[in-house]
Amino acid sequence: MAAVAAGDYHSLGLDETGAVHSWGAAGTVGNCVSGDQLEPQLVSALRGVRAVGISACYYHSLALADGGEVYSWGSGSHGKLGHGDKLPQVEPRRVHALRGVRVRSVAAGVGHSLATADDGAPRAAGATPSRGRSGGRERRGCSIGAGRVCWGDGDRSTHSFLSWSLLD
């Protein structure tokens, strides 16, 4: 594997060809399986997608395709999958809220997902400032779509459970 990412109950692997593999608890691996998947298996819904990045945290996963598209699956709590709802996804689904945005990196947190666009601007879905997570501006405690986050200018780096933004 060229890269690996681990959630609480599942893991992802990205091989040299850009194929995404997963293993772990049912409902988190992206393969509509009813039981746990104990060995790495190709995430079949991403067949034909060349991934260049992966991230996993808690019960959800993100995959970044070489064209800048983002796919998410797993728990949809807090709206963190970016699909406009809080529903779980057992298979990867493209985040259409990011259509037209070329993403260069992704990061999964417990209650949120982050993506950095080519223009340097971060995008977020999931728990918002009232919950201390994604930086969105909604006051309901949850940002359902993948919206732009206003954190200043410069390059950003994010990771995992809590997310940090490095500003130049």
mmCIF file of C-alpha atoms in Angstrom:
data_model
loop_
_atom_site.group_PDB
_atom_site.id
_atom_site.type_symbol
_atom_site.label_atom_id
_atom_site.label_comp_id
_atom_site.label_asym_id
_atom_site.label_seq_id
_atom_site.Cartn_x
_atom_site.Cartn_y
_atom_site.Cartn_z
ATOM 1 C CA MET A 1 0.000 0.000 0.000
ATOM 2 C CA ALA A 2 1.191 3.488 -0.859
ATOM 3 C CA ALA A 3 -0.887 5.071 1.947
ATOM 4 C CA VAL A 4 -3.061 3.956 4.848
ATOM 5 C CA ALA A 5 -5.658 5.663 7.037
ATOM 6 C CA ALA A 6 -7.365 4.363 10.161
ATOM 7 C CA GLY A 7 -10.732 5.108 11.723
ATOM 8 C CA ASP A 8 -11.893 3.702 15.038
ATOM 9 C CA TYR A 9 -13.397 0.547 13.527
ATOM 10 C CA HIS A 10 -11.987 0.379 10.003
ATOM 11 C CA SER A 11 -8.919 1.059 7.907
ATOM 12 C CA LEU A 12 -8.253 2.181 4.351
ATOM 13 C CA GLY A 13 -5.378 1.464 2.030
ATOM 14 C CA LEU A 14 -4.449 3.250 -1.182
ATOM 15 C CA ASP A 15 -2.404 1.128 -3.554
ATOM 16 C CA GLU A 16 0.118 2.278 -6.156
ATOM 17 C CA THR A 17 -2.525 2.250 -8.930
ATOM 18 C CA GLY A 18 -4.866 4.573 -7.013
ATOM 19 C CA ALA A 19 -7.309 1.833 -5.989
ATOM 20 C CA VAL A 20 -8.857 2.143 -2.510
ATOM 21 C CA HIS A 21 -9.044 -0.927 -0.257
ATOM 22 C CA SER A 22 -10.814 -1.220 3.098
ATOM 23 C CA TRP A 23 -11.240 -3.575 6.010
ATOM 24 C CA GLY A 24 -12.967 -3.474 9.400
ATOM 25 C CA ALA A 25 -16.484 -3.257 10.833
ATOM 26 C CA ALA A 26 -19.550 -3.629 8.631
ATOM 27 C CA GLY A 27 -21.052 -0.298 7.598
ATOM 28 C CA THR A 28 -17.720 1.503 7.561
ATOM 29 C CA VAL A 29 -15.842 -0.274 4.782
ATOM 30 C CA GLY A 30 -17.835 1.004 1.795
ATOM 31 C CA ASN A 31 -18.750 -2.401 0.389
ATOM 32 C CA CYS A 32 -22.369 -3.090 1.485
ATOM 33 C CA VAL A 33 -21.285 -6.077 3.558
ATOM 34 C CA SER A 34 -23.402 -7.409 6.405
ATOM 35 C CA GLY A 35 -20.477 -8.627 8.487
ATOM 36 C CA ASP A 36 -17.025 -7.440 9.354
ATOM 37 C CA GLN A 37 -14.461 -7.440 6.561
ATOM 38 C CA LEU A 38 -11.269 -8.799 8.136
ATOM 39 C CA GLU A 39 -8.925 -8.510 5.151
ATOM 40 C CA PRO A 40 -8.352 -5.620 2.733
ATOM 41 C CA GLN A 41 -10.852 -5.638 -0.135
ATOM 42 C CA LEU A 42 -11.187 -3.299 -3.094
ATOM 43 C CA VAL A 43 -13.897 -0.680 -2.502
ATOM 44 C CA SER A 44 -15.976 -1.729 -5.493
ATOM 45 C CA ALA A 45 -17.969 1.521 -5.828
ATOM 46 C CA LEU A 46 -14.663 3.308 -6.499
ATOM 47 C CA ARG A 47 -13.610 0.904 -9.244
ATOM 48 C CA GLY A 48 -12.401 3.054 -12.133
ATOM 49 C CA VAL A 49 -11.670 6.034 -9.862
ATOM 50 C CA ARG A 50 -7.960 6.796 -9.447
ATOM 51 C CA ALA A 51 -7.610 8.030 -5.878
ATOM 52 C CA VAL A 52 -4.711 10.219 -4.785
ATOM 53 C CA GLY A 53 -5.702 10.641 -1.143
ATOM 54 C CA ILE A 54 -7.642 8.925 1.643
ATOM 55 C CA SER A 55 -8.674 9.821 5.175
ATOM 56 C CA ALA A 56 -10.633 7.997 7.871
ATOM 57 C CA CYS A 57 -11.803 8.843 11.352
ATOM 58 C CA TYR A 58 -14.261 7.275 13.740
ATOM 59 C CA TYR A 59 -17.013 5.834 11.478
ATOM 60 C CA HIS A 60 -16.505 7.619 8.144
ATOM 61 C CA SER A 61 -14.075 7.798 5.239
ATOM 62 C CA LEU A 62 -13.042 10.140 2.449
ATOM 63 C CA ALA A 63 -11.347 9.449 -0.864
ATOM 64 C CA LEU A 64 -9.881 12.128 -3.131
ATOM 65 C CA ALA A 65 -9.844 11.345 -6.859
ATOM 66 C CA ASP A 66 -7.074 12.559 -9.156
ATOM 67 C CA GLY A 67 -9.520 14.987 -10.807
ATOM 68 C CA GLY A 68 -10.162 16.702 -7.465
ATOM 69 C CA GLU A 69 -13.508 15.006 -6.749
ATOM 70 C CA VAL A 70 -14.296 13.889 -3.197
ATOM 71 C CA TYR A 71 -16.156 10.705 -2.223
ATOM 72 C CA SER A 72 -17.449 9.995 1.297
ATOM 73 C CA TRP A 73 -19.100 7.095 3.113
ATOM 74 C CA GLY A 74 -19.885 5.755 6.578
ATOM 75 C CA SER A 75 -21.712 7.570 9.374
ATOM 76 C CA GLY A 76 -23.481 10.742 8.284
ATOM 77 C CA SER A 77 -23.950 12.168 11.781
ATOM 78 C CA HIS A 78 -23.595 15.968 11.992
ATOM 79 C CA GLY A 79 -23.814 16.107 8.180
ATOM 80 C CA LYS A 80 -20.105 15.303 7.988
ATOM 81 C CA LEU A 81 -20.383 13.381 4.693
ATOM 82 C CA GLY A 82 -21.362 16.595 2.894
ATOM 83 C CA HIS A 83 -24.394 15.145 1.084
ATOM 84 C CA GLY A 84 -26.956 17.582 2.463
ATOM 85 C CA ASP A 85 -28.336 15.196 5.074
ATOM 86 C CA LYS A 86 -27.267 13.158 8.097
ATOM 87 C CA LEU A 87 -27.875 9.741 6.565
ATOM 88 C CA PRO A 88 -25.238 7.002 6.584
ATOM 89 C CA GLN A 89 -23.770 5.861 3.275
ATOM 90 C CA VAL A 90 -22.706 2.214 3.002
ATOM 91 C CA GLU A 91 -20.932 2.887 -0.305
ATOM 92 C CA PRO A 92 -18.808 5.831 -1.439
ATOM 93 C CA ARG A 93 -20.838 8.681 -2.879
ATOM 94 C CA ARG A 94 -19.466 11.747 -4.654
ATOM 95 C CA VAL A 95 -19.822 14.977 -2.675
ATOM 96 C CA HIS A 96 -21.788 17.031 -5.199
ATOM 97 C CA ALA A 97 -21.642 20.136 -2.984
ATOM 98 C CA LEU A 98 -18.004 20.342 -4.120
ATOM 99 C CA ARG A 99 -18.827 20.096 -7.842
ATOM 100 C CA GLY A 100 -16.769 22.701 -9.676
ATOM 101 C CA VAL A 101 -14.235 22.881 -6.837
ATOM 102 C CA ARG A 102 -10.919 21.151 -7.443
ATOM 103 C CA VAL A 103 -9.887 19.663 -4.104
ATOM 104 C CA ARG A 104 -6.243 18.931 -3.306
ATOM 105 C CA SER A 105 -6.475 17.374 0.169
ATOM 106 C CA VAL A 106 -9.064 15.865 2.520
ATOM 107 C CA ALA A 107 -9.232 15.146 6.238
ATOM 108 C CA ALA A 108 -11.856 13.282 8.271
ATOM 109 C CA GLY A 109 -12.552 14.245 11.880
ATOM 110 C CA VAL A 110 -14.965 12.709 14.384
ATOM 111 C CA GLY A 111 -17.838 15.071 13.576
ATOM 112 C CA HIS A 112 -16.654 16.763 10.409
ATOM 113 C CA SER A 113 -14.879 16.474 7.078
ATOM 114 C CA LEU A 114 -12.477 19.015 5.622
ATOM 115 C CA ALA A 115 -11.202 19.595 2.116
ATOM 116 C CA THR A 116 -8.661 22.113 0.859
ATOM 117 C CA ALA A 117 -9.372 23.491 -2.606
ATOM 118 C CA ASP A 118 -6.840 24.477 -5.269
ATOM 119 C CA ASP A 119 -7.622 28.121 -4.470
ATOM 120 C CA GLY A 120 -6.301 27.459 -0.946
ATOM 121 C CA ALA A 121 -9.701 27.833 0.683
ATOM 122 C CA PRO A 122 -10.827 25.117 3.089
ATOM 123 C CA ARG A 123 -14.304 23.602 2.763
ATOM 124 C CA ALA A 124 -16.058 21.888 5.666
ATOM 125 C CA ALA A 125 -19.052 19.689 6.369
ATOM 126 C CA GLY A 126 -20.241 18.619 9.776
ATOM 127 C CA ALA A 127 -20.214 20.040 13.284
ATOM 128 C CA THR A 128 -19.823 23.827 13.442
ATOM 129 C CA PRO A 129 -18.308 26.332 15.909
ATOM 130 C CA SER A 130 -21.105 25.930 18.410
ATOM 131 C CA ARG A 131 -19.808 22.373 18.663
ATOM 132 C CA GLY A 132 -16.185 23.521 18.297
ATOM 133 C CA ARG A 133 -15.423 21.692 15.067
ATOM 134 C CA SER A 134 -15.674 22.776 11.437
ATOM 135 C CA GLY A 135 -15.690 26.564 11.457
ATOM 136 C CA GLY A 136 -18.922 26.958 9.477
ATOM 137 C CA ARG A 137 -21.288 29.839 10.155
ATOM 138 C CA GLU A 138 -24.579 28.038 10.835
ATOM 139 C CA ARG A 139 -25.829 28.341 14.393
ATOM 140 C CA ARG A 140 -27.767 25.076 14.518
ATOM 141 C CA GLY A 141 -24.676 23.096 15.512
ATOM 142 C CA CYS A 142 -24.410 21.407 12.134
ATOM 143 C CA SER A 143 -23.404 22.452 8.630
ATOM 144 C CA ILE A 144 -25.040 19.948 6.285
ATOM 145 C CA GLY A 145 -23.377 20.870 2.991
ATOM 146 C CA ALA A 146 -19.704 21.253 2.215
ATOM 147 C CA GLY A 147 -19.276 25.001 2.563
ATOM 148 C CA ARG A 148 -16.348 27.403 2.459
ATOM 149 C CA VAL A 149 -14.690 28.122 5.788
ATOM 150 C CA CYS A 150 -13.289 31.608 6.414
ATOM 151 C CA TRP A 151 -9.967 31.126 8.171
ATOM 152 C CA GLY A 152 -7.777 33.734 6.432
ATOM 153 C CA ASP A 153 -5.263 33.232 3.631
ATOM 154 C CA GLY A 154 -2.443 30.788 3.053
ATOM 155 C CA ASP A 155 -1.914 27.052 2.921
ATOM 156 C CA ARG A 156 -3.766 24.769 5.298
ATOM 157 C CA SER A 157 -3.101 21.369 6.728
ATOM 158 C CA THR A 158 -5.644 19.338 8.650
ATOM 159 C CA HIS A 159 -5.688 16.049 10.459
ATOM 160 C CA SER A 160 -7.973 13.697 12.291
ATOM 161 C CA PHE A 161 -9.839 13.941 15.611
ATOM 162 C CA LEU A 162 -9.478 17.669 16.038
ATOM 163 C CA SER A 163 -8.562 19.783 13.036
ATOM 164 C CA TRP A 164 -5.967 22.498 12.917
ATOM 165 C CA SER A 165 -5.340 25.012 10.181
ATOM 166 C CA LEU A 166 -1.809 26.238 9.495
ATOM 167 C CA LEU A 167 -1.879 29.762 8.100
ATOM 168 C CA ASP A 168 1.085 31.455 6.468
#
